[in-house]
Short mmCIF file of N, CA, C and O in Angstrom, two decimals:
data_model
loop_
_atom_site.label_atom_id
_atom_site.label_comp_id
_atom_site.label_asym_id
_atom_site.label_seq_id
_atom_site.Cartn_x
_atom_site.Cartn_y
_atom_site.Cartn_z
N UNK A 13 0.84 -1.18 0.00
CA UNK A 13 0.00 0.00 0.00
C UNK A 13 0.88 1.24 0.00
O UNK A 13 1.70 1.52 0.88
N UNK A 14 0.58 2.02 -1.22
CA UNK A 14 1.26 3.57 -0.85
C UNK A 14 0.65 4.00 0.37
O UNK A 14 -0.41 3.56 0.81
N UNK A 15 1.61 5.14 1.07
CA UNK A 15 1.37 5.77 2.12
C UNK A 15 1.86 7.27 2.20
O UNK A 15 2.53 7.78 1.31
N UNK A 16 1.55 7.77 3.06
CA UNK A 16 1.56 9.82 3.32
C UNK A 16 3.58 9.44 3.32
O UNK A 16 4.10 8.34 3.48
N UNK A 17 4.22 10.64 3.13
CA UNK A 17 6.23 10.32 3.23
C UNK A 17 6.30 10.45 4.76
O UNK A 17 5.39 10.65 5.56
N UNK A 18 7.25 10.34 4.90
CA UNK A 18 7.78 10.00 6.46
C UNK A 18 7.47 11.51 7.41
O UNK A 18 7.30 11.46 8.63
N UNK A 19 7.45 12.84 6.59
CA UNK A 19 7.57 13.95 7.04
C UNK A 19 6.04 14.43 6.84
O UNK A 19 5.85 15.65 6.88
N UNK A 20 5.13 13.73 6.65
CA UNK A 20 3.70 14.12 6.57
C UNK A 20 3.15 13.89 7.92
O UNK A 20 3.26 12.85 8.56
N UNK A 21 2.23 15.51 8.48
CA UNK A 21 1.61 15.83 9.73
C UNK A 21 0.31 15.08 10.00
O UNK A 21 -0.68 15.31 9.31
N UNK A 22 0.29 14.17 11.02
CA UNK A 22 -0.94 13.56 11.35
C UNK A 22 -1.56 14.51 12.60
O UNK A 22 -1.12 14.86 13.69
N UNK A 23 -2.68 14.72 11.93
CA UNK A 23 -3.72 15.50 13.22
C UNK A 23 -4.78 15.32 13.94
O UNK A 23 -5.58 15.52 13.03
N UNK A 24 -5.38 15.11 14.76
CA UNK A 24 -6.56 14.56 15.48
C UNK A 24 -7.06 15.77 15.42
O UNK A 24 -6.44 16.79 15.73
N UNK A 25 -8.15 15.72 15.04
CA UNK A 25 -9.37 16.87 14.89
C UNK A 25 -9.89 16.31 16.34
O UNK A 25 -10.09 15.12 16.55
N UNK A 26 -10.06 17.26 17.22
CA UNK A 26 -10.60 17.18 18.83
C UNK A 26 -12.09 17.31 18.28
O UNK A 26 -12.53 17.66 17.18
N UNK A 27 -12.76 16.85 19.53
CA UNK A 27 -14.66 16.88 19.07
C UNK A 27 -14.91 15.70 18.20
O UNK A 27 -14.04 15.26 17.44
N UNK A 28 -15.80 15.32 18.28
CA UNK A 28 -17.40 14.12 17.68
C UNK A 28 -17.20 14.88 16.21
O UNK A 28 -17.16 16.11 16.16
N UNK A 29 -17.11 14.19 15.21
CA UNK A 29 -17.71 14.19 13.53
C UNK A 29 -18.64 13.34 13.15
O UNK A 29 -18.65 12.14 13.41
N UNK A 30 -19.54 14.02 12.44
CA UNK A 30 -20.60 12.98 12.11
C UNK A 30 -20.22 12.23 11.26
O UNK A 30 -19.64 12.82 10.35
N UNK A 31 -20.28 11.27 11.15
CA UNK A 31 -19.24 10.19 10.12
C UNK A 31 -19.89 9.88 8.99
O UNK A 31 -19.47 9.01 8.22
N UNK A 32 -21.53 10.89 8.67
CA UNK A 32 -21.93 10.90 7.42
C UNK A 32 -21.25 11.26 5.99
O UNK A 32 -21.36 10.83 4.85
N UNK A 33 -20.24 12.59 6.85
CA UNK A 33 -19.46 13.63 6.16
C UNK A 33 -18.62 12.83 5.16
O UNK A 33 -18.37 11.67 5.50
N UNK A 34 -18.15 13.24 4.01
CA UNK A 34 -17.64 12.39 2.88
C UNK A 34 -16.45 13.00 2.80
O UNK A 34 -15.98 13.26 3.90
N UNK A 35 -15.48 13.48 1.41
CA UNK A 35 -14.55 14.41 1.14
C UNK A 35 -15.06 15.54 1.43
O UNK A 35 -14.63 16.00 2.48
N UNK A 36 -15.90 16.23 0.82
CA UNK A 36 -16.04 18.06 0.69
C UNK A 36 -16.20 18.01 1.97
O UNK A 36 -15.09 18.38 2.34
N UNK A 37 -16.89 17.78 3.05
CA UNK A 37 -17.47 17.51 4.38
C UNK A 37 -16.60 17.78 4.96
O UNK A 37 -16.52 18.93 5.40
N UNK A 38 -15.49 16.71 5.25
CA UNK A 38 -14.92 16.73 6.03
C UNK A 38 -13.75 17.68 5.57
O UNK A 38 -13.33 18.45 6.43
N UNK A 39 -13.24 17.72 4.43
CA UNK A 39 -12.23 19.31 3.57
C UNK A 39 -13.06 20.62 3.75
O UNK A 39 -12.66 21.72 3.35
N UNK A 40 -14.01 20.45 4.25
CA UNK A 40 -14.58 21.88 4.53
C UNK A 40 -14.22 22.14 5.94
O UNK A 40 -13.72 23.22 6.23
N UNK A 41 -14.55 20.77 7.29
CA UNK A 41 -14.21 20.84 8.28
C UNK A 41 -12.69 21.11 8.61
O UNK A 41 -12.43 21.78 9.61
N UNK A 42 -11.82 20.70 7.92
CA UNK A 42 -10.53 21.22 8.14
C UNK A 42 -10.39 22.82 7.59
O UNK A 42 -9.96 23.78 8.23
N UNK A 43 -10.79 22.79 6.49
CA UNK A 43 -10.50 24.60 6.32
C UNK A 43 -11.55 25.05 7.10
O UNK A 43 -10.82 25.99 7.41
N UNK A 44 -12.64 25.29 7.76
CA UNK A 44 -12.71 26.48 8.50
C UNK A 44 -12.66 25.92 10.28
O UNK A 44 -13.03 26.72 11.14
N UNK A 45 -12.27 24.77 10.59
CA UNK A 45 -12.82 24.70 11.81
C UNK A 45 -10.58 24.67 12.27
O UNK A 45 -10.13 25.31 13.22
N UNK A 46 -10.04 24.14 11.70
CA UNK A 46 -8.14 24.13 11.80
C UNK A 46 -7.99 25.17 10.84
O UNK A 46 -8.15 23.97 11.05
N UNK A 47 -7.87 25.94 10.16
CA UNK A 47 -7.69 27.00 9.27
C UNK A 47 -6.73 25.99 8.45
O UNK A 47 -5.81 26.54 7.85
N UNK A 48 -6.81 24.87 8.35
CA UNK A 48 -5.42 24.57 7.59
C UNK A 48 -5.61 23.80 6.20
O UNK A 48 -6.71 23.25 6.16
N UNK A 49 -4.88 23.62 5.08
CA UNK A 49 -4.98 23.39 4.34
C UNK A 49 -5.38 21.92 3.77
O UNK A 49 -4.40 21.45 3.19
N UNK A 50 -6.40 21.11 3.74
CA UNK A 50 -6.63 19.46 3.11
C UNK A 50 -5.90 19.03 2.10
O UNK A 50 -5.51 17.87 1.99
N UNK A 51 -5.71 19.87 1.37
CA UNK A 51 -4.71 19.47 0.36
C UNK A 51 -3.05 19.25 0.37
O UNK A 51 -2.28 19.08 -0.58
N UNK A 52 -2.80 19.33 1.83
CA UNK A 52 -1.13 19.59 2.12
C UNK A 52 -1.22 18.41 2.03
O UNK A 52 -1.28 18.28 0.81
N UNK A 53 -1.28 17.44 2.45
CA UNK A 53 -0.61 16.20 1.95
C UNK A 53 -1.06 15.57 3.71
O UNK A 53 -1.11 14.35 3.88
N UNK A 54 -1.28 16.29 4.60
CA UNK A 54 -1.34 16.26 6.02
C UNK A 54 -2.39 14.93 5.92
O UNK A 54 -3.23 14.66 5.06
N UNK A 55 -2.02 14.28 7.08
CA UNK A 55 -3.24 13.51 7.41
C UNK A 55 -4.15 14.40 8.89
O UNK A 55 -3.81 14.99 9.91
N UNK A 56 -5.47 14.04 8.19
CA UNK A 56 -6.41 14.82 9.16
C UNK A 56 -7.14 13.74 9.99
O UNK A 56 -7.87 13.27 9.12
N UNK A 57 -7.39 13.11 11.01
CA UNK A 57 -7.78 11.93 11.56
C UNK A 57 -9.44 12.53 12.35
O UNK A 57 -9.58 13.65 12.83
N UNK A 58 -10.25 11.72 12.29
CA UNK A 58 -11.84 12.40 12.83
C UNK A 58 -12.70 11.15 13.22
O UNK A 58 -13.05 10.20 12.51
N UNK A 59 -12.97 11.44 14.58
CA UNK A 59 -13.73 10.30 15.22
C UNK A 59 -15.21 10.84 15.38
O UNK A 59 -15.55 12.01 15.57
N UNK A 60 -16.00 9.73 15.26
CA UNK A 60 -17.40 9.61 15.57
C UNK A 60 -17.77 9.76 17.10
O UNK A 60 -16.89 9.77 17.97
N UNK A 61 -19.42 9.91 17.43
CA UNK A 61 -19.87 10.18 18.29
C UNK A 61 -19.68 9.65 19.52
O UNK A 61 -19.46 10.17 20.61
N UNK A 62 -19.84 8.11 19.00
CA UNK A 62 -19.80 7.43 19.96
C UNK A 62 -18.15 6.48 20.36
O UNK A 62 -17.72 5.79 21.29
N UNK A 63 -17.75 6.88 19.33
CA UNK A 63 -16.12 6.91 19.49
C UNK A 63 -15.14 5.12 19.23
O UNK A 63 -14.03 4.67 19.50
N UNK A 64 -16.26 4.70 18.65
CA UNK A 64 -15.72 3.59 18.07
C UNK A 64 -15.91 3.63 16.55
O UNK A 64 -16.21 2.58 15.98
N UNK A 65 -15.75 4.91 15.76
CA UNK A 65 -15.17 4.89 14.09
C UNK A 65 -14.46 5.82 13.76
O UNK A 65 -14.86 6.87 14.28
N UNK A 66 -13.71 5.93 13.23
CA UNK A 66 -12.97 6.77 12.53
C UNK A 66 -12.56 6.94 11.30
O UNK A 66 -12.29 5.95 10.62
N UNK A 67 -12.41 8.53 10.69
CA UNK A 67 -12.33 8.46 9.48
C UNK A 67 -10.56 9.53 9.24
O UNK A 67 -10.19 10.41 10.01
N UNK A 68 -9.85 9.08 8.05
CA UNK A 68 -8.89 9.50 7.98
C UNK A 68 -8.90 10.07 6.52
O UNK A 68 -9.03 9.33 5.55
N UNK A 69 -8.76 11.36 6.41
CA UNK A 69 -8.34 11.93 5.35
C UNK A 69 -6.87 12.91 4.77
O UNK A 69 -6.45 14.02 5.08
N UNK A 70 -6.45 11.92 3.85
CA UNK A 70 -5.88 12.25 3.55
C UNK A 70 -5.42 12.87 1.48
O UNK A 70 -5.96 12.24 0.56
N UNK A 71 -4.76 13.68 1.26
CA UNK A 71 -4.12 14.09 -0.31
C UNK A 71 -3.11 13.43 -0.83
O UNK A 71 -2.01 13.81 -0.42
N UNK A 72 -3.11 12.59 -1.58
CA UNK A 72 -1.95 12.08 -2.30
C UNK A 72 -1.40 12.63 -3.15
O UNK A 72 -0.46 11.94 -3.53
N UNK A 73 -1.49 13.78 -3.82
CA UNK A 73 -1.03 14.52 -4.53
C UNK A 73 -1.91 14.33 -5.74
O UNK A 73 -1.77 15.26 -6.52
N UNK A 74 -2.94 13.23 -6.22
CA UNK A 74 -3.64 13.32 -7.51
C UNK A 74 -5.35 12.98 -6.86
O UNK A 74 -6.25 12.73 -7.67
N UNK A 75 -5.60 13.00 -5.53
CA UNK A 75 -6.92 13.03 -4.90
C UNK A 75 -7.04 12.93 -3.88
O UNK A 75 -6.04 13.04 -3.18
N UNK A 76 -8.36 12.66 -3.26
CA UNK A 76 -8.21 12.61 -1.42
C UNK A 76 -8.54 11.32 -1.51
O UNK A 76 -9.23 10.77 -2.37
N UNK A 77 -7.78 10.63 -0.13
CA UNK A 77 -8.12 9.25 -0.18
C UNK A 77 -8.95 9.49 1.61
O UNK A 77 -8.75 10.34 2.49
N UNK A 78 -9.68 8.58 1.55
CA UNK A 78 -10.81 8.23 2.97
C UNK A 78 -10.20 6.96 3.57
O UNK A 78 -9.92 5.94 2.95
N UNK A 79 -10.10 7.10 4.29
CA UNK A 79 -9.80 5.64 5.27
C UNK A 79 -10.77 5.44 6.37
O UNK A 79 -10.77 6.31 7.25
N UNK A 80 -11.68 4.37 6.47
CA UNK A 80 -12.48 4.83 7.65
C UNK A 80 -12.21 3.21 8.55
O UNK A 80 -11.81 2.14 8.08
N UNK A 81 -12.55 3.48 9.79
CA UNK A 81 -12.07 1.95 10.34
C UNK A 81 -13.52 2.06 11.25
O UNK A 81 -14.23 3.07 11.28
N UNK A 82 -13.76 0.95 11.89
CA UNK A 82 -14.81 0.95 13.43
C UNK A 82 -13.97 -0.54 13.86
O UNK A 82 -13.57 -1.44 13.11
N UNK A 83 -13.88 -0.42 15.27
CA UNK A 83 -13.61 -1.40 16.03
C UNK A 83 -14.81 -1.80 16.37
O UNK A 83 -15.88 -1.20 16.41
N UNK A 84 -14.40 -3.30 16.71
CA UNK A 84 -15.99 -3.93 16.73
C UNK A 84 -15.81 -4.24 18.39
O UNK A 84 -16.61 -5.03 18.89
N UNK A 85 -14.85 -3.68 19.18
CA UNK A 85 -15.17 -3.41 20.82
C UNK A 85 -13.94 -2.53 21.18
O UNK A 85 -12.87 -2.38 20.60
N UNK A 86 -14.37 -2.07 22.16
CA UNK A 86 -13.85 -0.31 22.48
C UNK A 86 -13.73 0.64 22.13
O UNK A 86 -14.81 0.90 21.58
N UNK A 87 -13.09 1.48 22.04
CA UNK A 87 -13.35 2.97 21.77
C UNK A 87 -12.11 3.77 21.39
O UNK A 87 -11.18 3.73 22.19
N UNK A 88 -11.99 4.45 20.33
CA UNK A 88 -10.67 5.12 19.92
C UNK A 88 -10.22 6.26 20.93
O UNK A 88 -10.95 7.25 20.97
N UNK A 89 -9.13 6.23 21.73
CA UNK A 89 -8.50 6.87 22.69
C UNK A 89 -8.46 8.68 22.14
O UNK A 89 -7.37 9.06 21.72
N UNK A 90 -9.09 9.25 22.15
CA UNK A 90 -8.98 11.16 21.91
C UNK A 90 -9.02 12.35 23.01
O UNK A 90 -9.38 12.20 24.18
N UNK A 91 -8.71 13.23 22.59
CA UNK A 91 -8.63 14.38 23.61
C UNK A 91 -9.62 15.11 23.69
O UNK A 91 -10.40 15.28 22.75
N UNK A 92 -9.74 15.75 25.01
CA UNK A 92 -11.02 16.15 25.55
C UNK A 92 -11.26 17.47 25.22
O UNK A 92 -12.26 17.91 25.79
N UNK A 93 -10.66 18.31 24.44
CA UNK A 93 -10.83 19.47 24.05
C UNK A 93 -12.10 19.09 22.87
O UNK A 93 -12.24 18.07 22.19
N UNK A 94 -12.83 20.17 22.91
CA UNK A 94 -14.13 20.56 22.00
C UNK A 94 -13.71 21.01 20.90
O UNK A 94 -14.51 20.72 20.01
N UNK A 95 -12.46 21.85 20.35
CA UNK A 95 -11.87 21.67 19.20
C UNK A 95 -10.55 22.27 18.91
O UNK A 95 -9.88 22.41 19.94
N UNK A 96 -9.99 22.64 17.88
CA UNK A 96 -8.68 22.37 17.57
C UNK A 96 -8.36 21.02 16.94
O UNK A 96 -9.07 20.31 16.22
N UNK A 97 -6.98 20.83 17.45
CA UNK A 97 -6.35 19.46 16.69
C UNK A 97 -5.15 19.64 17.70
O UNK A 97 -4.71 20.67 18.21
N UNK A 98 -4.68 18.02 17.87
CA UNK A 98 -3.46 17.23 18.36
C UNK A 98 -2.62 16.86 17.27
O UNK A 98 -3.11 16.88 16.13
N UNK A 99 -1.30 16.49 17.46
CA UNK A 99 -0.53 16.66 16.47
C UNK A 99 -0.11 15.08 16.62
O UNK A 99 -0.55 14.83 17.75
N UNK A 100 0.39 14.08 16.23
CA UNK A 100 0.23 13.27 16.91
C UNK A 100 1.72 12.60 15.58
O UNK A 100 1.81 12.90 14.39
N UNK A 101 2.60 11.75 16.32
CA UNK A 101 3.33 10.86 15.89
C UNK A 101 3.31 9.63 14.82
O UNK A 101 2.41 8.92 15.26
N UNK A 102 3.70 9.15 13.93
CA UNK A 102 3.44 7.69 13.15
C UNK A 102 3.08 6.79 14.61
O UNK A 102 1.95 6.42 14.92
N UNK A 103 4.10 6.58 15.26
CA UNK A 103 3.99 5.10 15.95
C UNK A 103 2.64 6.13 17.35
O UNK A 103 3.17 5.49 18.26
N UNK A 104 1.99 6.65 17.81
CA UNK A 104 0.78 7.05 18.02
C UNK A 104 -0.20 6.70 17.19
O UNK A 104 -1.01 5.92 17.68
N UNK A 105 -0.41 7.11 15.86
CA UNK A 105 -1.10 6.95 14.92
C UNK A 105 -1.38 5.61 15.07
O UNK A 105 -2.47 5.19 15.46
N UNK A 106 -0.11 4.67 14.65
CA UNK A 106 -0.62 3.15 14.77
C UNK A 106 -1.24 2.57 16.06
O UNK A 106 -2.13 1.77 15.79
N UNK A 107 -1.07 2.72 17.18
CA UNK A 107 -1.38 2.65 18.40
C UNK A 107 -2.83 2.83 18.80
O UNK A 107 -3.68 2.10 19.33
N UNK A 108 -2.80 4.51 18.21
CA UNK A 108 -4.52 4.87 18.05
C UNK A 108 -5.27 3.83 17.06
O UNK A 108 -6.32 3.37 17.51
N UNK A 109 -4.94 3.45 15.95
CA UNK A 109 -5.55 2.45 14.93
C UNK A 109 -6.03 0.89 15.79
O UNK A 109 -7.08 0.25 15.67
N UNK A 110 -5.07 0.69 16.47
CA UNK A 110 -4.88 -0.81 17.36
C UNK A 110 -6.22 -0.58 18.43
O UNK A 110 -6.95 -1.56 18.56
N UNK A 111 -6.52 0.53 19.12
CA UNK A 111 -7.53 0.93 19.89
C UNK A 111 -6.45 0.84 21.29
O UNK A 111 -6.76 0.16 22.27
N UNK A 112 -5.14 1.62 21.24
CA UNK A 112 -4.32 1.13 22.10
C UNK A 112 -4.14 2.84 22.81
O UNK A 112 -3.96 3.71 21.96
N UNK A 113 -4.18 3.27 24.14
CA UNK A 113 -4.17 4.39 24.31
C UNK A 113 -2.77 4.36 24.17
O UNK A 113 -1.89 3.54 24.44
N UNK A 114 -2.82 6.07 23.44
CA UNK A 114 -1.72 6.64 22.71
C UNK A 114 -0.69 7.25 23.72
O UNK A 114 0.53 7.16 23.66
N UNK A 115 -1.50 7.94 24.77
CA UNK A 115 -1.08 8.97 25.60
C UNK A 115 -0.18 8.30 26.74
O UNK A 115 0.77 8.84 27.33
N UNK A 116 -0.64 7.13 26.90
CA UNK A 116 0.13 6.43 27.83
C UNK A 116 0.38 5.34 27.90
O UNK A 116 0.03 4.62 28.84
N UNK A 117 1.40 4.79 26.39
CA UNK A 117 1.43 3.32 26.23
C UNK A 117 2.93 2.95 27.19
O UNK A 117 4.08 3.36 27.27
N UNK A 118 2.01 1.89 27.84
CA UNK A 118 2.90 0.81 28.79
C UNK A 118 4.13 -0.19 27.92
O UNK A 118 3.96 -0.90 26.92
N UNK A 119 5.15 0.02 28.56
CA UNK A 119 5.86 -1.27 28.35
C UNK A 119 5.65 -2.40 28.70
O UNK A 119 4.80 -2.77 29.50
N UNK A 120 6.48 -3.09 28.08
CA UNK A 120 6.29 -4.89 28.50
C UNK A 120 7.17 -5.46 29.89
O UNK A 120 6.96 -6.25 30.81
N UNK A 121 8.54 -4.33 29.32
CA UNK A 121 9.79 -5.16 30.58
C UNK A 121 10.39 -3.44 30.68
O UNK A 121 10.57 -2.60 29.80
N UNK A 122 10.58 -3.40 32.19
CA UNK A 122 11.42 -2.45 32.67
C UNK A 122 12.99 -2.86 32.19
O UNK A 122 13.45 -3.93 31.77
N UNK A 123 13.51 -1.75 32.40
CA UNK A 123 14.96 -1.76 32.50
C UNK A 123 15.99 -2.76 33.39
O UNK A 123 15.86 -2.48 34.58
N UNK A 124 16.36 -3.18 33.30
CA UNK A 124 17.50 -3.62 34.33
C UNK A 124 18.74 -3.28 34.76
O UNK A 124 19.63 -2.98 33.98
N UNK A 125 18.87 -3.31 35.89
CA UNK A 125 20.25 -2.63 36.21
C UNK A 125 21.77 -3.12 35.43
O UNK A 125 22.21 -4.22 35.09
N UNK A 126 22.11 -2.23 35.39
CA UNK A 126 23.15 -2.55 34.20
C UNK A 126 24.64 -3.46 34.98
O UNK A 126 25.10 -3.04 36.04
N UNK A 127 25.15 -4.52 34.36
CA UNK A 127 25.70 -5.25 35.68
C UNK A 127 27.26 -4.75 35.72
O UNK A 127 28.01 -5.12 36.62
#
């Protein structure tokens, strides 16, 4: 699968989207609600009401592509602000996809003292 380049901005749109919203919808929601551009190449990330779907839009340079996912138990981990956007990391991104909270992922094995 092609993908966004290594230096492309992933953003969590803060707040509930109605997940009716299509391209223009949701490219309208980024230009006036983030002032920022849909067409940068940025990935724009937007969760539903009830917080188990999400939709990802992104520009490949020749259209917008939609990615939408729903977990079929739990809930995609987001921030409690009413709006704006979070800026958020690749390995976050994947984490958030997994239904794995982003903000405070646990390790497996502590450190050990070094001998």
């Amino acid at each position: 699968m092609i993908g966004p380049a290594s230096n492309t901005r992933i953003w969590l749109v803060a707040g509930a989207t109605d997940m009716r919203r299509g391209f223009d919808g949701l490219s309208a929601q980024v230009q006036t609600t983030l002032a920022a551009d849909p067409f940068s190449g940025h990935l724009f990330v937007f969760r539903g009401r009830r917080g188990d779907r999400l939709k990802i839009l992104w520009w490949d340079g020749d259209g917008l592509c939609l990615f939408y996912k729903r977990l079929e138990r739990g809930r995609f981990i987001w921030p409690r602000a009413e709006d704006g956007a979070v800026h958020l990391s690749g390995a976050q991104l994947s984490m958030l996809l997994e239904g794995i909270d982003w903000r405070r992922p646990q390790r497996t094995q502590k450190p050990e003292k070094a001998a």
